[in-house]
CSV table of C-alpha atoms in Angstrom, one decimal:
chain,number,residue,atom,x,y,z
A,1,MET,CA,25.2,3.0,-3.5
A,2,ASN,CA,24.7,6.3,-5.4
A,3,THR,CA,21.1,6.9,-4.5
A,4,LEU,CA,20.2,10.2,-2.8
A,5,VAL,CA,17.0,10.4,-0.6
A,6,THR,CA,15.5,13.7,0.2
A,7,PHE,CA,12.6,14.5,2.5
A,8,GLY,CA,10.9,17.8,2.4
A,9,LYS,CA,10.5,20.2,5.3
A,10,SER,CA,6.8,19.8,5.0
A,11,ILE,CA,7.0,16.4,6.5
A,12,THR,CA,7.2,16.3,10.3
A,13,ALA,CA,9.4,13.9,12.3
A,14,ILE,CA,11.8,13.5,9.3
A,15,ALA,CA,14.1,10.9,10.9
A,16,ALA,CA,11.2,8.8,12.1
A,17,LEU,CA,9.5,9.0,8.7
A,18,ALA,CA,12.7,7.9,7.0
A,19,LEU,CA,12.9,4.8,9.1
A,20,GLY,CA,9.2,4.2,8.7
A,21,LEU,CA,9.5,4.3,4.9
A,22,GLY,CA,12.3,1.8,5.0
A,23,LEU,CA,14.7,4.1,3.3
A,24,GLY,CA,17.5,4.1,5.8
A,25,PRO,CA,19.3,7.5,6.5
A,26,VAL,CA,17.7,10.7,5.2
A,27,TRP,CA,20.8,11.4,3.1
A,28,GLN,CA,23.0,8.9,1.4
A,29,GLU,CA,26.0,10.8,0.0
A,30,SER,CA,26.7,10.4,-3.7
A,31,ALA,CA,30.2,9.4,-4.7
A,32,SER,CA,29.7,11.2,-8.0
A,33,ALA,CA,29.7,14.9,-8.8
A,34,VAL,CA,27.5,14.3,-11.8
A,35,GLU,CA,24.0,15.9,-11.7
A,36,PRO,CA,21.6,13.3,-10.4
A,37,VAL,CA,18.4,12.2,-12.2
A,38,LYS,CA,15.6,13.3,-9.9
A,39,LEU,CA,12.4,11.3,-9.3
A,40,LEU,CA,9.6,12.8,-7.3
A,41,PHE,CA,7.5,10.4,-5.2
A,42,PRO,CA,4.3,11.9,-3.7
A,43,LEU,CA,3.4,9.2,-1.2
A,44,PRO,CA,0.9,8.9,1.7
A,45,ASP,CA,2.4,8.8,5.2
A,46,ALA,CA,-0.8,9.9,6.9
A,47,GLY,CA,-4.6,9.7,6.3
A,48,ALA,CA,-6.8,6.8,5.2
A,49,LEU,CA,-4.1,5.2,3.0
A,50,GLY,CA,-1.1,6.1,5.1
A,51,LYS,CA,0.2,2.5,5.4
A,52,ALA,CA,0.9,2.4,1.6
A,53,GLY,CA,3.5,5.1,1.7
A,54,TYR,CA,6.4,3.2,3.3
A,55,LEU,CA,5.6,0.2,1.2
A,56,MET,CA,5.8,2.2,-2.0
A,57,ALA,CA,9.1,3.7,-0.9
A,58,ARG,CA,10.5,0.2,-0.3
A,59,GLY,CA,9.6,-0.9,-3.8
A,60,ALA,CA,10.9,2.2,-5.5
A,61,LYS,CA,14.2,2.1,-3.6
A,62,MET,CA,14.7,-1.5,-4.6
A,63,ALA,CA,14.0,-0.8,-8.3
A,64,ILE,CA,16.7,1.9,-8.1
A,65,GLU,CA,19.1,-0.5,-6.3
A,66,HIS,CA,18.5,-3.2,-9.0
A,67,ASN,CA,19.5,-0.5,-11.5
A,68,GLY,CA,22.8,-0.1,-9.8
A,69,GLY,CA,21.7,3.2,-8.2
A,70,LYS,CA,22.2,4.9,-11.5
A,71,VAL,CA,20.6,5.6,-14.8
A,72,LEU,CA,22.4,6.9,-17.9
A,73,GLY,CA,25.6,6.8,-15.8
A,74,ARG,CA,24.1,9.4,-13.3
A,75,PRO,CA,23.1,8.8,-9.7
A,76,ILE,CA,19.4,8.7,-8.9
A,77,GLU,CA,17.8,11.0,-6.3
A,78,MET,CA,14.5,10.1,-4.7
A,79,ILE,CA,12.5,13.1,-3.5
A,80,VAL,CA,9.6,12.0,-1.3
A,81,ARG,CA,6.7,14.2,-0.2
A,82,ASP,CA,3.8,13.1,2.1
A,83,THR,CA,0.4,13.6,0.4
A,84,GLU,CA,-1.5,12.9,3.7
A,85,SER,CA,-3.9,11.1,1.4
A,86,LYS,CA,-5.3,14.6,0.4
A,87,GLY,CA,-5.6,15.9,-3.1
A,88,GLY,CA,-4.9,19.6,-2.1
A,89,VAL,CA,-1.9,18.7,0.0
A,90,ALA,CA,-0.5,16.5,-2.8
A,91,VAL,CA,-0.9,19.3,-5.4
A,92,ARG,CA,0.7,21.9,-3.3
A,93,ARG,CA,3.7,19.8,-2.4
A,94,VAL,CA,4.3,18.5,-5.9
A,95,GLU,CA,4.0,22.1,-7.2
A,96,ALA,CA,6.5,23.3,-4.6
A,97,VAL,CA,9.1,20.7,-5.6
A,98,LEU,CA,8.7,21.4,-9.3
A,99,GLU,CA,9.0,25.1,-8.7
A,100,GLN,CA,12.1,24.6,-6.6
A,101,GLU,CA,13.8,22.2,-9.0
A,102,ARG,CA,12.8,24.1,-12.1
A,103,GLY,CA,13.0,21.5,-14.9
A,104,LYS,CA,15.2,19.0,-13.0
A,105,ILE,CA,12.5,16.5,-12.1
A,106,SER,CA,12.4,13.7,-14.8
A,107,ALA,CA,9.4,11.8,-13.5
A,108,ILE,CA,6.6,11.8,-10.9
A,109,ILE,CA,5.7,8.4,-9.6
A,110,GLY,CA,2.6,8.2,-7.5
A,111,PRO,CA,0.5,9.0,-5.5
A,112,TRP,CA,-1.6,6.1,-4.3
A,113,SER,CA,-5.2,7.2,-4.2
A,114,SER,CA,-7.1,7.8,-7.5
A,115,GLY,CA,-8.8,10.9,-6.1
A,116,VAL,CA,-5.4,12.4,-5.0
A,117,ALA,CA,-3.9,11.5,-8.4
A,118,LEU,CA,-6.4,13.7,-10.3
A,119,GLY,CA,-4.7,16.9,-9.3
A,120,VAL,CA,-1.2,15.5,-9.5
A,121,SER,CA,-1.9,14.4,-13.1
A,122,GLN,CA,-2.9,18.0,-14.1
A,123,VAL,CA,0.2,19.4,-12.4
A,124,ALA,CA,2.3,17.0,-14.5
A,125,ARG,CA,0.5,18.2,-17.6
A,126,ARG,CA,1.0,21.9,-16.9
A,127,ARG,CA,4.6,21.4,-15.9
A,128,LYS,CA,5.4,18.9,-18.7
A,129,VAL,CA,6.8,16.2,-16.4
A,130,LEU,CA,6.4,12.4,-17.0
A,131,HIS,CA,3.9,10.9,-14.6
A,132,PHE,CA,3.3,7.2,-13.7
A,133,PHE,CA,0.3,6.3,-11.6
A,134,SER,CA,-1.0,3.0,-10.2
A,135,GLY,CA,-4.7,3.9,-9.6
A,136,GLY,CA,-7.2,3.0,-12.2
A,137,THR,CA,-10.6,4.6,-13.0
A,138,GLU,CA,-12.2,5.5,-16.2
A,139,ASP,CA,-12.6,9.1,-15.1
A,140,ILE,CA,-9.0,9.4,-14.2
A,141,ALA,CA,-7.9,7.7,-17.3
A,142,GLY,CA,-9.9,10.2,-19.3
A,143,GLN,CA,-8.4,13.2,-17.4
A,144,LYS,CA,-5.0,11.6,-17.3
A,145,CYS,CA,-5.0,10.6,-20.9
A,146,HIS,CA,-2.6,13.3,-22.0
A,147,ARG,CA,1.0,13.3,-23.2
A,148,TYR,CA,2.6,13.3,-19.7
A,149,SER,CA,0.7,10.7,-17.8
A,150,PHE,CA,0.8,6.8,-17.9
A,151,MET,CA,-1.4,4.2,-16.2
A,152,TRP,CA,0.3,1.2,-14.7
A,153,ALA,CA,-2.7,-0.4,-13.0
A,154,ALA,CA,-5.3,-2.2,-15.1
A,155,HIS,CA,-8.3,-0.3,-16.5
A,156,ALA,CA,-11.4,-0.6,-14.3
A,157,TYR,CA,-13.1,-2.6,-17.1
A,158,THR,CA,-10.3,-5.2,-17.0
A,159,ALA,CA,-10.8,-5.4,-13.2
A,160,ALA,CA,-14.6,-5.9,-13.6
A,161,ASP,CA,-14.2,-8.5,-16.3
A,162,ALA,CA,-11.7,-10.5,-14.2
A,163,VAL,CA,-13.7,-10.4,-11.0
A,164,MET,CA,-17.2,-10.9,-12.4
A,165,ARG,CA,-16.3,-13.8,-14.7
A,166,GLY,CA,-14.3,-15.4,-11.9
A,167,ILE,CA,-17.3,-15.3,-9.6
A,168,MET,CA,-19.7,-16.5,-12.2
A,169,LYS,CA,-17.5,-19.4,-13.2
A,170,ARG,CA,-17.4,-20.6,-9.5
A,171,HIS,CA,-20.9,-19.5,-8.6
A,172,PRO,CA,-23.1,-19.6,-11.8
A,173,ASN,CA,-26.3,-19.0,-9.8
A,174,ALA,CA,-25.1,-15.8,-8.1
A,175,LYS,CA,-27.2,-13.4,-10.2
A,176,ARG,CA,-28.2,-10.7,-7.7
A,177,TRP,CA,-25.5,-8.2,-6.8
A,178,TYR,CA,-25.4,-5.3,-4.4
A,179,THR,CA,-22.6,-2.7,-4.3
A,180,ILE,CA,-21.3,-0.4,-1.6
A,181,THR,CA,-19.5,2.3,-3.5
A,182,VAL,CA,-17.1,4.9,-2.2
A,183,ASN,CA,-18.4,8.3,-3.4
A,184,TYR,CA,-15.7,9.7,-5.7
A,185,ALA,CA,-14.3,9.0,-9.2
A,186,PHE,CA,-12.6,5.7,-8.4
A,187,GLY,CA,-15.8,4.2,-6.9
A,188,TRP,CA,-18.1,5.4,-9.6
A,189,SER,CA,-15.9,4.1,-12.4
A,190,VAL,CA,-15.4,0.6,-10.9
A,191,ARG,CA,-19.2,0.4,-10.2
A,192,ASP,CA,-20.1,1.5,-13.7
A,193,ASN,CA,-17.7,-1.0,-15.3
A,194,PHE,CA,-19.2,-3.8,-13.2
A,195,ARG,CA,-22.6,-2.9,-14.6
A,196,LYS,CA,-21.2,-3.0,-18.2
A,197,VAL,CA,-19.8,-6.5,-17.7
A,198,GLY,CA,-22.8,-7.6,-15.7
A,199,LYS,CA,-25.1,-7.0,-18.7
A,200,ASP,CA,-23.2,-9.7,-20.7
A,201,LEU,CA,-23.4,-12.1,-17.8
A,202,GLY,CA,-27.1,-11.8,-16.9
A,203,VAL,CA,-26.4,-10.2,-13.6
A,204,THR,CA,-28.9,-8.0,-11.9
A,205,PHE,CA,-27.7,-5.2,-9.6
A,206,VAL,CA,-30.4,-5.0,-6.8
A,207,GLY,CA,-29.0,-2.0,-5.0
A,208,ASP,CA,-26.1,0.4,-4.5
A,209,ALA,CA,-25.1,2.2,-1.3
A,210,SER,CA,-23.1,5.4,-1.9
A,211,GLN,CA,-20.5,5.7,0.9
A,212,PRO,CA,-18.6,8.8,1.9
A,213,LEU,CA,-14.8,8.5,1.7
A,214,ALA,CA,-14.4,8.8,5.4
A,215,GLU,CA,-17.3,6.5,6.3
A,216,ARG,CA,-16.7,4.2,9.3
A,217,GLU,CA,-20.2,3.3,10.4
A,218,PHE,CA,-21.9,0.8,8.1
A,219,SER,CA,-24.7,-0.5,10.2
A,220,PRO,CA,-27.3,1.9,8.6
A,221,TYR,CA,-26.6,0.2,5.2
A,222,MET,CA,-27.4,-3.3,6.4
A,223,THR,CA,-31.2,-3.1,6.5
A,224,ALA,CA,-31.5,-2.2,2.8
A,225,ILE,CA,-28.9,-4.8,1.8
A,226,LYS,CA,-30.6,-7.6,3.8
A,227,ALA,CA,-34.0,-6.6,2.2
A,228,ALA,CA,-32.5,-6.8,-1.3
A,229,LYS,CA,-31.4,-10.4,-0.7
A,230,PRO,CA,-28.3,-10.3,-2.8
A,231,ASP,CA,-26.2,-13.3,-3.7
A,232,VAL,CA,-23.1,-11.1,-3.9
A,233,ILE,CA,-22.1,-8.0,-1.9
A,234,VAL,CA,-19.4,-5.9,-3.6
A,235,LEU,CA,-17.2,-3.6,-1.5
A,236,ILE,CA,-15.9,-0.9,-3.8
A,237,ASN,CA,-13.7,0.7,-1.1
A,238,PHE,CA,-10.5,0.1,0.8
A,239,GLY,CA,-8.6,0.9,3.9
A,240,LEU,CA,-10.5,1.5,7.1
A,241,ALA,CA,-13.8,1.7,5.2
A,242,ASN,CA,-13.3,-1.8,3.8
A,243,ILE,CA,-12.3,-3.2,7.2
A,244,GLN,CA,-15.4,-1.7,8.9
A,245,ALA,CA,-17.8,-2.8,6.1
A,246,SER,CA,-16.4,-6.3,6.2
A,247,ARG,CA,-16.9,-6.5,10.0
A,248,THR,CA,-20.4,-5.1,9.8
A,249,ILE,CA,-21.5,-7.5,7.1
A,250,TYR,CA,-20.2,-10.4,9.2
A,251,ASN,CA,-21.8,-9.2,12.4
A,252,PHE,CA,-25.2,-8.8,10.7
A,253,GLY,CA,-25.0,-12.4,9.5
A,254,LEU,CA,-25.0,-11.4,5.8
A,255,LYS,CA,-21.9,-13.5,5.0
A,256,LYS,CA,-24.0,-16.6,5.6
A,257,THR,CA,-26.3,-15.7,2.6
A,258,ALA,CA,-24.1,-13.7,0.3
A,259,LEU,CA,-20.5,-13.8,-1.2
A,260,VAL,CA,-18.4,-10.9,-0.1
A,261,VAL,CA,-16.1,-9.4,-2.8
A,262,THR,CA,-13.6,-6.6,-2.8
A,263,PRO,CA,-12.9,-6.1,-6.5
A,264,TRP,CA,-10.0,-3.6,-6.2
A,265,ILE,CA,-8.0,-4.4,-3.1
A,266,ALA,CA,-5.4,-1.8,-2.2
A,267,GLY,CA,-3.2,-4.5,-0.5
A,268,PHE,CA,-3.4,-7.2,2.0
A,269,ASN,CA,-2.9,-4.8,4.8
A,270,ASP,CA,-6.7,-4.6,5.2
A,271,LEU,CA,-7.0,-8.3,5.6
A,272,GLU,CA,-4.5,-8.3,8.5
A,273,GLU,CA,-7.0,-6.3,10.5
A,274,LEU,CA,-9.8,-8.8,10.0
A,275,THR,CA,-10.2,-12.1,12.0
A,276,PRO,CA,-10.1,-15.3,9.9
A,277,GLU,CA,-13.8,-15.9,10.2
A,278,ILE,CA,-14.6,-12.5,8.7
A,279,ARG,CA,-12.2,-12.7,5.8
A,280,ASP,CA,-11.9,-16.5,5.0
A,281,GLY,CA,-13.5,-17.4,1.7
A,282,ASN,CA,-14.1,-13.8,0.6
A,283,TYR,CA,-13.1,-12.9,-3.0
A,284,LEU,CA,-10.7,-10.2,-4.2
A,285,GLY,CA,-9.5,-8.5,-7.3
A,286,GLY,CA,-6.0,-7.0,-7.5
A,287,ASN,CA,-3.4,-5.5,-9.7
A,288,TYR,CA,-0.5,-7.4,-8.0
A,289,HIS,CA,0.3,-10.8,-6.4
A,290,TYR,CA,3.8,-11.8,-5.5
A,291,THR,CA,3.4,-15.2,-7.2
A,292,VAL,CA,2.4,-13.9,-10.6
A,293,GLY,CA,5.1,-12.9,-13.0
A,294,GLY,CA,8.4,-13.9,-14.6
A,295,ASP,CA,12.1,-13.6,-13.8
A,296,VAL,CA,12.0,-9.9,-12.9
A,297,GLN,CA,9.2,-10.6,-10.4
A,298,LYS,CA,11.1,-13.5,-8.9
A,299,ARG,CA,14.2,-11.5,-8.3
A,300,PHE,CA,12.2,-8.7,-6.8
A,301,VAL,CA,10.3,-11.0,-4.4
A,302,LYS,CA,13.5,-12.9,-3.4
A,303,ASP,CA,15.4,-9.7,-2.6
A,304,TYR,CA,12.4,-8.1,-0.9
A,305,ARG,CA,11.9,-11.1,1.4
A,306,ASN,CA,15.6,-11.3,2.2
A,307,LEU,CA,15.6,-7.6,3.2
A,308,TYR,CA,12.3,-7.1,4.9
A,309,GLY,CA,11.4,-10.7,6.0
A,310,GLU,CA,8.0,-10.7,4.2
A,311,VAL,CA,6.6,-10.9,0.7
A,312,PRO,CA,6.0,-7.6,-1.2
A,313,ARG,CA,2.5,-6.2,-1.1
A,314,TYR,CA,0.7,-4.4,-3.9
A,315,ALA,CA,2.0,-1.0,-3.0
A,316,SER,CA,5.6,-2.2,-3.0
A,317,GLY,CA,5.1,-4.1,-6.2
A,318,ALA,CA,3.5,-1.2,-8.0
A,319,ALA,CA,6.2,1.3,-7.0
A,320,TYR,CA,8.9,-1.2,-8.0
A,321,ALA,CA,7.3,-1.8,-11.4
A,322,MET,CA,6.7,1.9,-12.2
A,323,THR,CA,10.1,3.0,-11.1
A,324,ARG,CA,11.8,0.3,-13.1
A,325,LEU,CA,9.7,1.2,-16.1
A,326,ALA,CA,10.6,4.8,-15.9
A,327,LEU,CA,14.3,3.9,-15.7
A,328,LEU,CA,14.0,1.5,-18.6
A,329,ALA,CA,12.4,4.2,-20.8
A,330,MET,CA,15.1,6.7,-19.9
A,331,GLU,CA,17.8,4.2,-20.9
A,332,ARG,CA,16.1,3.4,-24.2
A,333,ALA,CA,15.6,7.1,-24.9
A,334,GLY,CA,19.2,7.9,-24.0
A,335,SER,CA,17.9,10.8,-22.0
A,336,SER,CA,16.1,11.8,-18.8
A,337,ASP,CA,14.3,14.6,-20.6
A,338,PRO,CA,10.6,13.9,-20.1
A,339,GLU,CA,9.8,14.9,-23.7
A,340,LYS,CA,12.3,12.4,-25.2
A,341,VAL,CA,11.3,9.6,-22.7
A,342,ILE,CA,7.6,10.1,-23.6
A,343,ASP,CA,8.4,9.9,-27.3
A,344,VAL,CA,9.8,6.4,-26.7
A,345,LEU,CA,7.0,5.3,-24.4
A,346,GLU,CA,4.4,6.3,-27.0
A,347,ASP,CA,6.1,4.4,-29.8
A,348,ASN,CA,4.5,1.0,-29.2
A,349,PHE,CA,6.7,0.6,-26.2
A,350,GLU,CA,7.4,-3.1,-25.2
A,351,TYR,CA,9.5,-4.2,-22.3
A,352,HIS,CA,10.2,-7.1,-20.0
A,353,GLY,CA,8.5,-6.3,-16.7
A,354,ILE,CA,7.4,-8.1,-13.6
A,355,PHE,CA,4.6,-9.8,-15.6
A,356,GLY,CA,7.0,-10.8,-18.4
A,357,LYS,CA,6.6,-9.3,-21.8
A,358,THR,CA,4.5,-6.1,-21.5
A,359,LYS,CA,3.4,-3.3,-23.7
A,360,ILE,CA,1.9,0.2,-23.5
A,361,LEU,CA,-1.0,1.2,-25.6
A,362,SER,CA,0.2,4.3,-27.5
A,363,ALA,CA,-3.3,5.7,-27.9
A,364,ASN,CA,-4.1,6.0,-24.2
A,365,HIS,CA,-0.9,5.3,-22.2
A,366,GLN,CA,-2.4,2.2,-20.6
A,367,VAL,CA,0.0,-0.6,-19.6
A,368,VAL,CA,-1.5,-3.9,-20.7
A,369,ARG,CA,-1.1,-6.4,-17.9
A,370,PRO,CA,-3.0,-9.0,-16.1
A,371,TYR,CA,-5.6,-8.4,-13.4
A,372,MET,CA,-6.0,-11.1,-10.7
A,373,PHE,CA,-9.1,-12.7,-9.3
A,374,MET,CA,-8.3,-14.2,-5.9
A,375,ARG,CA,-9.9,-16.2,-3.1
A,376,VAL,CA,-8.9,-15.4,0.5
A,377,LYS,CA,-7.3,-18.4,2.2
A,378,SER,CA,-8.3,-19.9,5.5
A,379,LYS,CA,-5.9,-19.6,8.4
A,380,ASN,CA,-4.9,-23.3,8.0
A,381,GLU,CA,-4.2,-22.8,4.3
A,382,MET,CA,-1.7,-19.9,4.9
A,383,LYS,CA,1.9,-21.0,4.4
A,384,HIS,CA,3.4,-17.7,5.9
A,385,SER,CA,2.2,-14.4,7.3
A,386,GLY,CA,1.7,-12.8,3.9
A,387,ASP,CA,0.0,-15.8,2.2
A,388,PHE,CA,-3.6,-14.4,2.4
A,389,ALA,CA,-5.0,-15.3,-1.0
A,390,GLU,CA,-4.6,-17.6,-3.9
A,391,VAL,CA,-4.9,-16.4,-7.5
A,392,VAL,CA,-7.8,-18.2,-9.1
A,393,SER,CA,-7.7,-16.6,-12.6
A,394,GLN,CA,-6.5,-13.6,-14.5
A,395,SER,CA,-7.7,-11.3,-17.3
A,396,ASN,CA,-6.2,-8.6,-19.4
A,397,LYS,CA,-9.3,-7.9,-21.5
A,398,GLN,CA,-9.3,-4.3,-22.6
A,399,PHE,CA,-12.4,-2.0,-22.9
A,400,ALA,CA,-13.3,-1.7,-26.6
A,401,GLY,CA,-15.3,1.6,-26.2
A,402,ASP,CA,-14.3,5.2,-25.8
A,403,ARG,CA,-12.0,5.7,-22.9
A,404,GLY,CA,-12.3,9.5,-23.0
A,405,CYS,CA,-8.9,10.0,-24.7
A,406,LYS,CA,-8.6,12.8,-27.2
A,407,THR,CA,-5.9,11.6,-29.6
A,408,LYS,CA,-4.1,12.9,-32.6
A,409,ASN,CA,-2.3,10.5,-34.9
A,410,GLY,CA,-2.9,7.8,-32.4
A,411,LYS,CA,-1.2,9.8,-29.6
A,412,PRO,CA,-2.8,11.8,-26.7
A,413,LYS,CA,-2.7,15.5,-27.1
A,414,ALA,CA,-0.9,17.6,-24.5
C-alpha cells in the first residue's frame, strides 16, 4: 500500500497517537519514487472533541485505501496534526505545515469543530489551498464561502427543517420549545435556524440558555427551564457538555414532561456515556448514519466493520466521504493543483458518493445531501453495540435566503 502517514513533532507521544488514530505505523514506506499527493488533516486528539480525531483518521485512511493508495498514479501522503480542539492551535499548526511544504499540499480536510474551522478556512483562503470541512453553521458558511472552501455537512437550516418537522409530525402538540445553546458561531446559527423554521410550524420558543463552550455544570439552568414548562428541550451542544446536560435534565425529572432533542449530534460516542434510562426515546439530528446510502456506503460500512469490529460513526463517515470526494475531484481535473480541482468542483459538480448521486452547489460550495432525524433506541431494541438510533425521516431542504456568500458569475470570490 503506497500511503505515507506523517505525524508532526508538535504532537506528543507519536507512537501511541499513531496507534490511537488507527493508522498503524507512523511511516509506511512508498514503493514509488514519484512525488506524493499530500493531504493535510488537522484533527483533534485532545480537548472537548478529542475522541473524533482517531475516528476521522480511520475514515480518511480507508478512503485512500479504497482508491488503491494512489491518485493520478501518485502515492498519497497523509499529514496529520493535532488541533487540541483549539482554534489558535489549529491555525498555527496548519500554517506551519503549509509553510514547510510550500505549495505541495493539495487539500486540507478537517478539522472537526466549527469554531476551530473558522481560522483554518481563512488560512486555506490566504494560502490558496482546497479545504473540505464537515461542520455546518451559517456564520461559518458565510466566512467559508470563498473559492477555496467547501462544506460537506448539511446547512444548519436543513438540519433545523429535518429535526423540527420530524418532531412535529410525531408530536403535533409539542409547541413550546426551550434551547440550551453553546455560546459560539455554531450554536447561534443552529438556534437561529430553528427559530426560522419554527415560525412556519407555529412553535413558540419559551427560553434560551446561553452555555459557555466548557460548561460542565447544568444545574443552575434547570430552575428557569422548569418554570418555562417546555414541551421540548433542545440541546445545541455536544461532547461532555451534551452528556452532562442530558444527565442533569434526567436527574431533575424534566424528561418526564418534555422531549429531549440533540439536533446536531457529533457522533454516538456521547450516547455511550449515558445510561439507557437517560438516553432512550430522545431525538437526534445528524449528518451521517451507517444505514443511509448506496453502494459506496455499503462497501465502506462492510470494510470498516471487518477491520474495526464496529459500524462507522459520523466522524469516520464524514472523513471518508470528504477524502473520497477530494480524490474524485482530482481525478476528474487530471491534476492535484487546488486551482484546477476547484474549477472542476465549481462547475456543477456531480458525483456518486456515500448517499448516492450527489451534487455541489456552485454558488456557495454546499454539498447537497440528506440530514437525518433519528430516535434513540431502547437497550432491548439495539441489535449490536453501535445500534443506538433509528432513522425516522430525512430532509435536504435548502435555505432559500441569503447565505452570506459574495459571488461573481455564480461563483464565490476569492
